[in-house]
Amino acid sequence: EIVLTQSPATLSLSPGERATLSCRASQSVSSYLAWYQQKPGQPPRLLIYDASNRATGIPARFSGGGSGTDFTLTISSLQTEDFAVYYCQQRSKWPLTFGGGTKVEIK
Amino acid sequence: EAQLVESGGDLVQPGGSLRLSCVASGFTFNTFWMSWVRQAPGKGLEWVANIKRDGSEKYYVDSVKGRFTVSRDNAKNSLYLQMNSLRAEDTAVYFCARGFLESAPNCFDSWGQGTLVTVSS
């Protein structure tokens, strides 16, 4: 199975700062990578699909990049509502797999 | 707007069985792949199973193969997960999720609130 490794595990930043999250795949997933945001007690929310495409209703401050094995999710200017856990997920091969998550917390 | 509502979660003993249900509304259910994804308490997300629009293809994570069965009833806009031979490590919130893209494997653009399954004696 394809293992996704997210880093850092925790990112401590202040509102207005730029956040850069990383997701590395154990083998190429082409561009078949998605990003989700999850807040406590809520289901995940799709942010980005196929590496760089924003899902419907997602603000432009969220952007995704990368291909092959290395991907990034960037939040250009953190808003208070952005502090949450973020997961990447590959859809290149079965089984579908998720990364372990990056928690973005308020510094 | 798509809505997914899970039910059926409960406390069950190791070795027991449980059937989860998910009722969909707000979209044409029979045109989407559907999935189950779980999250153990305080842990990350784990994909469990996928089923094609017409139920003709099913995929599972290795850890549940032979124990869990995904099915759907398009006439009832419903998705199911039959879970047998449950283990402590199956304890999790189980989410029903809609496949975002027409092809599979896929990602998920709509999720239910989840139903909690606890496996303990």
PDB file of C-alpha atoms in Angstrom:
ATOM      1  CA  GLU A   1       0.000   0.000   0.000  1.00  0.00           C
ATOM      2  CA  ILE A   2       1.025   3.612  -0.505  1.00  0.00           C
ATOM      3  CA  VAL A   3       2.126   5.243   2.733  1.00  0.00           C
ATOM      4  CA  LEU A   4       1.597   8.987   3.093  1.00  0.00           C
ATOM      5  CA  THR A   5       3.816  10.828   5.559  1.00  0.00           C
ATOM      6  CA  GLN A   6       2.726  14.276   6.673  1.00  0.00           C
ATOM      7  CA  SER A   7       4.994  16.862   8.247  1.00  0.00           C
ATOM      8  CA  PRO A   8       5.217  18.544  10.572  1.00  0.00           C
ATOM      9  CA  ALA A   9       2.905  16.771  13.007  1.00  0.00           C
ATOM     10  CA  THR A  10       2.074  20.119  14.595  1.00  0.00           C
ATOM     11  CA  LEU A  11       2.428  23.620  13.216  1.00  0.00           C
ATOM     12  CA  SER A  12       2.148  26.533  15.657  1.00  0.00           C
ATOM     13  CA  LEU A  13       1.384  29.795  13.910  1.00  0.00           C
ATOM     14  CA  SER A  14      -0.373  33.100  14.474  1.00  0.00           C
ATOM     15  CA  PRO A  15      -3.391  34.383  12.545  1.00  0.00           C
ATOM     16  CA  GLY A  16      -2.270  36.108   9.363  1.00  0.00           C
ATOM     17  CA  GLU A  17       0.806  33.933   8.956  1.00  0.00           C
ATOM     18  CA  ARG A  18       1.443  31.574   6.056  1.00  0.00           C
ATOM     19  CA  ALA A  19       1.146  27.843   6.654  1.00  0.00           C
ATOM     20  CA  THR A  20       2.930  25.246   4.553  1.00  0.00           C
ATOM     21  CA  LEU A  21       2.039  21.587   5.108  1.00  0.00           C
ATOM     22  CA  SER A  22       3.840  18.671   3.495  1.00  0.00           C
ATOM     23  CA  CYS A  23       2.689  15.228   2.361  1.00  0.00           C
ATOM     24  CA  ARG A  24       5.147  12.685   0.998  1.00  0.00           C
ATOM     25  CA  ALA A  25       4.100   9.438  -0.696  1.00  0.00           C
ATOM     26  CA  SER A  26       6.073   6.186  -0.522  1.00  0.00           C
ATOM     27  CA  GLN A  27       5.655   5.845  -4.296  1.00  0.00           C
ATOM     28  CA  SER A  28       4.364   8.062  -7.053  1.00  0.00           C
ATOM     29  CA  VAL A  29       0.670   8.919  -6.905  1.00  0.00           C
ATOM     30  CA  SER A  30       0.878  11.153  -9.982  1.00  0.00           C
ATOM     31  CA  SER A  31      -1.452  14.076  -9.167  1.00  0.00           C
ATOM     32  CA  TYR A  32      -4.057  11.936  -7.411  1.00  0.00           C
ATOM     33  CA  LEU A  33      -3.787  13.573  -4.032  1.00  0.00           C
ATOM     34  CA  ALA A  34      -6.466  15.304  -1.973  1.00  0.00           C
ATOM     35  CA  TRP A  35      -6.388  17.460   1.152  1.00  0.00           C
ATOM     36  CA  TYR A  36      -9.009  17.624   3.891  1.00  0.00           C
ATOM     37  CA  GLN A  37      -9.597  19.826   6.908  1.00  0.00           C
ATOM     38  CA  GLN A  38     -11.115  18.402  10.075  1.00  0.00           C
ATOM     39  CA  LYS A  39     -12.254  20.291  13.161  1.00  0.00           C
ATOM     40  CA  PRO A  40     -13.068  18.607  16.495  1.00  0.00           C
ATOM     41  CA  GLY A  41     -16.346  16.731  16.453  1.00  0.00           C
ATOM     42  CA  GLN A  42     -16.849  17.292  12.731  1.00  0.00           C
ATOM     43  CA  PRO A  43     -16.341  15.151   9.644  1.00  0.00           C
ATOM     44  CA  PRO A  44     -13.527  15.993   7.245  1.00  0.00           C
ATOM     45  CA  ARG A  45     -14.073  18.642   4.592  1.00  0.00           C
ATOM     46  CA  LEU A  46     -12.575  18.303   1.120  1.00  0.00           C
ATOM     47  CA  LEU A  47     -10.292  21.261   0.332  1.00  0.00           C
ATOM     48  CA  ILE A  48      -8.160  20.233  -2.647  1.00  0.00           C
ATOM     49  CA  TYR A  49      -8.441  17.365  -5.122  1.00  0.00           C
ATOM     50  CA  ASP A  50      -5.973  16.095  -7.697  1.00  0.00           C
ATOM     51  CA  ALA A  51      -3.142  18.028  -6.057  1.00  0.00           C
ATOM     52  CA  SER A  52      -4.097  21.574  -6.992  1.00  0.00           C
ATOM     53  CA  ASN A  53      -7.843  21.922  -7.625  1.00  0.00           C
ATOM     54  CA  ARG A  54      -9.897  23.678  -4.998  1.00  0.00           C
ATOM     55  CA  ALA A  55     -13.183  22.012  -4.141  1.00  0.00           C
ATOM     56  CA  THR A  56     -16.416  23.973  -4.376  1.00  0.00           C
ATOM     57  CA  GLY A  57     -16.648  26.826  -1.901  1.00  0.00           C
ATOM     58  CA  ILE A  58     -13.049  26.621  -0.687  1.00  0.00           C
ATOM     59  CA  PRO A  59     -11.428  30.053  -0.231  1.00  0.00           C
ATOM     60  CA  ALA A  60      -8.582  31.077  -2.512  1.00  0.00           C
ATOM     61  CA  ARG A  61      -6.162  31.284   0.438  1.00  0.00           C
ATOM     62  CA  PHE A  62      -5.950  27.482   0.244  1.00  0.00           C
ATOM     63  CA  SER A  63      -3.718  26.168  -2.510  1.00  0.00           C
ATOM     64  CA  GLY A  64      -2.167  22.830  -3.300  1.00  0.00           C
ATOM     65  CA  GLY A  65       0.866  21.846  -5.304  1.00  0.00           C
ATOM     66  CA  GLY A  66       3.183  19.020  -6.190  1.00  0.00           C
ATOM     67  CA  SER A  67       3.135  15.783  -8.127  1.00  0.00           C
ATOM     68  CA  GLY A  68       4.684  12.340  -7.940  1.00  0.00           C
ATOM     69  CA  THR A  69       5.702  11.867  -4.312  1.00  0.00           C
ATOM     70  CA  ASP A  70       5.908  15.362  -2.831  1.00  0.00           C
ATOM     71  CA  PHE A  71       2.943  17.631  -2.182  1.00  0.00           C
ATOM     72  CA  THR A  72       2.199  20.795  -0.266  1.00  0.00           C
ATOM     73  CA  LEU A  73      -0.877  22.517   1.066  1.00  0.00           C
ATOM     74  CA  THR A  74      -0.438  26.235   1.583  1.00  0.00           C
ATOM     75  CA  ILE A  75      -2.707  28.554   3.521  1.00  0.00           C
ATOM     76  CA  SER A  76      -1.612  32.008   2.481  1.00  0.00           C
ATOM     77  CA  SER A  77      -2.890  33.928   5.510  1.00  0.00           C
ATOM     78  CA  LEU A  78      -4.292  31.945   8.414  1.00  0.00           C
ATOM     79  CA  GLN A  79      -7.758  32.855   9.617  1.00  0.00           C
ATOM     80  CA  THR A  80      -9.004  31.801  13.057  1.00  0.00           C
ATOM     81  CA  GLU A  81     -11.321  29.247  11.446  1.00  0.00           C
ATOM     82  CA  ASP A  82      -8.347  27.545   9.748  1.00  0.00           C
ATOM     83  CA  PHE A  83      -6.890  26.138  12.952  1.00  0.00           C
ATOM     84  CA  ALA A  84      -7.659  22.443  12.569  1.00  0.00           C
ATOM     85  CA  VAL A  85      -6.153  19.121  11.544  1.00  0.00           C
ATOM     86  CA  TYR A  86      -5.310  18.568   7.887  1.00  0.00           C
ATOM     87  CA  TYR A  87      -5.062  15.204   6.139  1.00  0.00           C
ATOM     88  CA  CYS A  88      -3.819  14.199   2.727  1.00  0.00           C
ATOM     89  CA  GLN A  89      -5.270  11.204   0.860  1.00  0.00           C
ATOM     90  CA  GLN A  90      -4.166   9.398  -2.293  1.00  0.00           C
ATOM     91  CA  ARG A  91      -6.508   7.950  -4.877  1.00  0.00           C
ATOM     92  CA  SER A  92      -3.847   6.520  -7.183  1.00  0.00           C
ATOM     93  CA  LYS A  93      -4.153   2.899  -6.065  1.00  0.00           C
ATOM     94  CA  TRP A  94      -6.209   0.665  -3.826  1.00  0.00           C
ATOM     95  CA  PRO A  95      -6.257   0.692  -0.898  1.00  0.00           C
ATOM     96  CA  LEU A  96      -7.016   4.368  -0.498  1.00  0.00           C
ATOM     97  CA  THR A  97      -4.754   5.766   2.182  1.00  0.00           C
ATOM     98  CA  PHE A  98      -4.576   8.876   4.334  1.00  0.00           C
ATOM     99  CA  GLY A  99      -1.636  10.610   5.912  1.00  0.00           C
ATOM    100  CA  GLY A 100      -1.362  10.821   9.677  1.00  0.00           C
ATOM    101  CA  GLY A 101      -2.394  14.470   9.776  1.00  0.00           C
ATOM    102  CA  THR A 102      -0.910  17.866  10.602  1.00  0.00           C
ATOM    103  CA  LYS A 103      -2.432  19.891  13.393  1.00  0.00           C
ATOM    104  CA  VAL A 104      -2.334  23.642  12.806  1.00  0.00           C
ATOM    105  CA  GLU A 105      -2.613  25.316  16.191  1.00  0.00           C
ATOM    106  CA  ILE A 106      -2.654  28.885  17.404  1.00  0.00           C
ATOM    107  CA  LYS A 107       0.725  30.075  18.633  1.00  0.00           C
TER     108      LYS A 107
ATOM    109  CA  GLU B   1     -27.213  19.965  -0.821  1.00  0.00           C
ATOM    110  CA  ALA B   2     -26.027  16.433  -0.218  1.00  0.00           C
ATOM    111  CA  GLN B   3     -26.813  14.959   3.168  1.00  0.00           C
ATOM    112  CA  LEU B   4     -25.632  11.673   4.644  1.00  0.00           C
ATOM    113  CA  VAL B   5     -26.943  10.305   7.925  1.00  0.00           C
ATOM    114  CA  GLU B   6     -25.369   7.240   9.521  1.00  0.00           C
ATOM    115  CA  SER B   7     -26.911   5.010  12.153  1.00  0.00           C
ATOM    116  CA  GLY B   8     -26.381   1.647  13.794  1.00  0.00           C
ATOM    117  CA  GLY B   9     -23.320   2.300  15.902  1.00  0.00           C
ATOM    118  CA  ASP B  10     -23.322   0.622  19.302  1.00  0.00           C
ATOM    119  CA  LEU B  11     -21.314  -1.124  21.998  1.00  0.00           C
ATOM    120  CA  VAL B  12     -20.652  -4.715  20.948  1.00  0.00           C
ATOM    121  CA  GLN B  13     -18.566  -7.534  22.374  1.00  0.00           C
ATOM    122  CA  PRO B  14     -15.475  -8.863  20.599  1.00  0.00           C
ATOM    123  CA  GLY B  15     -16.538 -11.416  18.009  1.00  0.00           C
ATOM    124  CA  GLY B  16     -19.943  -9.816  17.629  1.00  0.00           C
ATOM    125  CA  SER B  17     -21.680  -8.296  14.620  1.00  0.00           C
ATOM    126  CA  LEU B  18     -23.186  -4.959  13.744  1.00  0.00           C
ATOM    127  CA  ARG B  19     -24.813  -3.425  10.695  1.00  0.00           C
ATOM    128  CA  LEU B  20     -24.322   0.245   9.923  1.00  0.00           C
ATOM    129  CA  SER B  21     -26.646   2.199   7.670  1.00  0.00           C
ATOM    130  CA  CYS B  22     -26.314   5.490   5.832  1.00  0.00           C
ATOM    131  CA  VAL B  23     -29.256   7.279   4.260  1.00  0.00           C
ATOM    132  CA  ALA B  24     -28.506   9.781   1.516  1.00  0.00           C
ATOM    133  CA  SER B  25     -30.551  12.737   0.355  1.00  0.00           C
ATOM    134  CA  GLY B  26     -30.137  15.825  -1.768  1.00  0.00           C
ATOM    135  CA  PHE B  27     -28.433  14.100  -4.691  1.00  0.00           C
ATOM    136  CA  THR B  28     -28.934  11.254  -7.149  1.00  0.00           C
ATOM    137  CA  PHE B  29     -27.576   8.421  -5.030  1.00  0.00           C
ATOM    138  CA  ASN B  30     -27.253   5.822  -7.783  1.00  0.00           C
ATOM    139  CA  THR B  31     -24.798   7.963  -9.763  1.00  0.00           C
ATOM    140  CA  PHE B  32     -22.089   8.070  -7.097  1.00  0.00           C
ATOM    141  CA  TRP B  33     -19.521   5.678  -5.698  1.00  0.00           C
ATOM    142  CA  MET B  34     -19.936   5.467  -1.917  1.00  0.00           C
ATOM    143  CA  SER B  35     -17.507   4.672   0.866  1.00  0.00           C
ATOM    144  CA  TRP B  36     -17.020   3.991   4.534  1.00  0.00           C
ATOM    145  CA  VAL B  37     -14.141   5.699   6.328  1.00  0.00           C
ATOM    146  CA  ARG B  38     -13.384   5.255  10.017  1.00  0.00           C
ATOM    147  CA  GLN B  39     -11.544   7.158  12.711  1.00  0.00           C
ATOM    148  CA  ALA B  40     -10.424   5.554  15.944  1.00  0.00           C
ATOM    149  CA  PRO B  41     -10.706   7.800  19.017  1.00  0.00           C
ATOM    150  CA  GLY B  42      -8.032  10.498  18.858  1.00  0.00           C
ATOM    151  CA  LYS B  43      -6.506   8.987  15.709  1.00  0.00           C
ATOM    152  CA  GLY B  44      -6.406   9.663  11.983  1.00  0.00           C
ATOM    153  CA  LEU B  45      -8.645   8.613   9.132  1.00  0.00           C
ATOM    154  CA  GLU B  46      -8.711   5.118   7.655  1.00  0.00           C
ATOM    155  CA  TRP B  47     -10.567   4.170   4.492  1.00  0.00           C
ATOM    156  CA  VAL B  48     -12.590   0.971   4.988  1.00  0.00           C
ATOM    157  CA  ALA B  49     -14.591   0.135   1.863  1.00  0.00           C
ATOM    158  CA  ASN B  50     -15.883   1.424  -1.476  1.00  0.00           C
ATOM    159  CA  ILE B  51     -18.831   0.352  -3.597  1.00  0.00           C
ATOM    160  CA  LYS B  52     -19.578   1.249  -7.190  1.00  0.00           C
ATOM    161  CA  ARG B  53     -22.758   3.004  -8.297  1.00  0.00           C
ATOM    162  CA  ASP B  54     -24.547  -0.238  -9.168  1.00  0.00           C
ATOM    163  CA  GLY B  55     -22.886  -2.367  -6.488  1.00  0.00           C
ATOM    164  CA  SER B  56     -20.943  -4.377  -9.067  1.00  0.00           C
ATOM    165  CA  GLU B  57     -17.513  -3.523  -7.667  1.00  0.00           C
ATOM    166  CA  LYS B  58     -16.417  -3.469  -4.044  1.00  0.00           C
ATOM    167  CA  TYR B  59     -13.049  -2.752  -2.470  1.00  0.00           C
ATOM    168  CA  TYR B  60     -11.848  -3.166   1.098  1.00  0.00           C
ATOM    169  CA  VAL B  61      -8.857  -2.367   3.258  1.00  0.00           C
ATOM    170  CA  ASP B  62      -6.991  -5.590   4.045  1.00  0.00           C
ATOM    171  CA  SER B  63      -7.742  -5.453   7.773  1.00  0.00           C
ATOM    172  CA  VAL B  64     -11.494  -5.925   7.204  1.00  0.00           C
ATOM    173  CA  LYS B  65     -11.517  -8.283   4.218  1.00  0.00           C
ATOM    174  CA  GLY B  66     -13.572 -11.378   4.966  1.00  0.00           C
ATOM    175  CA  ARG B  67     -15.209  -9.730   7.992  1.00  0.00           C
ATOM    176  CA  PHE B  68     -16.959  -6.627   6.614  1.00  0.00           C
ATOM    177  CA  THR B  69     -19.333  -6.387   3.659  1.00  0.00           C
ATOM    178  CA  VAL B  70     -20.390  -3.154   1.992  1.00  0.00           C
ATOM    179  CA  SER B  71     -23.698  -3.023   0.131  1.00  0.00           C
ATOM    180  CA  ARG B  72     -26.225  -0.515  -1.120  1.00  0.00           C
ATOM    181  CA  ASP B  73     -29.914  -0.264  -1.955  1.00  0.00           C
ATOM    182  CA  ASN B  74     -30.328   2.423  -4.587  1.00  0.00           C
ATOM    183  CA  ALA B  75     -34.117   2.258  -4.320  1.00  0.00           C
ATOM    184  CA  LYS B  76     -33.803   3.300  -0.691  1.00  0.00           C
ATOM    185  CA  ASN B  77     -30.865   5.706  -1.181  1.00  0.00           C
ATOM    186  CA  SER B  78     -29.030   3.679   1.409  1.00  0.00           C
ATOM    187  CA  LEU B  79     -25.520   2.384   2.040  1.00  0.00           C
ATOM    188  CA  TYR B  80     -24.724  -0.403   4.489  1.00  0.00           C
ATOM    189  CA  LEU B  81     -21.745  -1.932   6.248  1.00  0.00           C
ATOM    190  CA  GLN B  82     -22.178  -5.397   7.716  1.00  0.00           C
ATOM    191  CA  MET B  83     -19.444  -5.949  10.279  1.00  0.00           C
ATOM    192  CA  ASN B  84     -18.773  -9.455  11.608  1.00  0.00           C
ATOM    193  CA  SER B  85     -16.112 -10.899  13.892  1.00  0.00           C
ATOM    194  CA  LEU B  86     -15.543  -7.482  15.401  1.00  0.00           C
ATOM    195  CA  ARG B  87     -12.281  -6.750  17.191  1.00  0.00           C
ATOM    196  CA  ALA B  88     -11.226  -4.101  19.677  1.00  0.00           C
ATOM    197  CA  GLU B  89      -9.235  -2.400  16.934  1.00  0.00           C
ATOM    198  CA  ASP B  90     -12.447  -1.828  14.960  1.00  0.00           C
ATOM    199  CA  THR B  91     -13.530   0.688  17.604  1.00  0.00           C
ATOM    200  CA  ALA B  92     -14.012   3.961  15.745  1.00  0.00           C
ATOM    201  CA  VAL B  93     -16.399   6.533  14.416  1.00  0.00           C
ATOM    202  CA  TYR B  94     -17.571   5.266  11.037  1.00  0.00           C
ATOM    203  CA  PHE B  95     -18.284   7.882   8.393  1.00  0.00           C
ATOM    204  CA  CYS B  96     -20.302   7.409   5.252  1.00  0.00           C
ATOM    205  CA  ALA B  97     -18.751   9.406   2.403  1.00  0.00           C
ATOM    206  CA  ARG B  98     -19.637  10.185  -1.190  1.00  0.00           C
ATOM    207  CA  GLY B  99     -17.109   9.689  -3.966  1.00  0.00           C
ATOM    208  CA  PHE B 100     -16.257  13.003  -5.560  1.00  0.00           C
ATOM    209  CA  LEU B 101     -15.272  11.883  -9.032  1.00  0.00           C
ATOM    210  CA  GLU B 102     -16.980   9.524 -11.449  1.00  0.00           C
ATOM    211  CA  SER B 103     -13.998   7.216 -11.591  1.00  0.00           C
ATOM    212  CA  ALA B 104     -12.442   5.273  -8.765  1.00  0.00           C
ATOM    213  CA  PRO B 105     -10.290   5.186  -6.749  1.00  0.00           C
ATOM    214  CA  ASN B 106     -11.625   8.563  -5.637  1.00  0.00           C
ATOM    215  CA  CYS B 107     -11.719  11.171  -2.908  1.00  0.00           C
ATOM    216  CA  PHE B 108     -14.738  12.287  -0.894  1.00  0.00           C
ATOM    217  CA  ASP B 109     -16.698  15.502  -1.121  1.00  0.00           C
ATOM    218  CA  SER B 110     -19.577  14.865   1.231  1.00  0.00           C
ATOM    219  CA  TRP B 111     -19.504  13.166   4.633  1.00  0.00           C
ATOM    220  CA  GLY B 112     -21.975  12.178   7.289  1.00  0.00           C
ATOM    221  CA  GLN B 113     -21.506  13.059  10.955  1.00  0.00           C
ATOM    222  CA  GLY B 114     -20.458   9.499  11.755  1.00  0.00           C
ATOM    223  CA  THR B 115     -21.671   6.736  14.046  1.00  0.00           C
ATOM    224  CA  LEU B 116     -19.620   5.326  16.911  1.00  0.00           C
ATOM    225  CA  VAL B 117     -18.811   1.636  17.094  1.00  0.00           C
ATOM    226  CA  THR B 118     -17.250   0.432  20.330  1.00  0.00           C
ATOM    227  CA  VAL B 119     -15.951  -3.128  20.570  1.00  0.00           C
ATOM    228  CA  SER B 120     -15.373  -4.075  24.169  1.00  0.00           C
ATOM    229  CA  SER B 121     -16.279  -6.733  26.710  1.00  0.00           C
TER     230      SER B 121
END
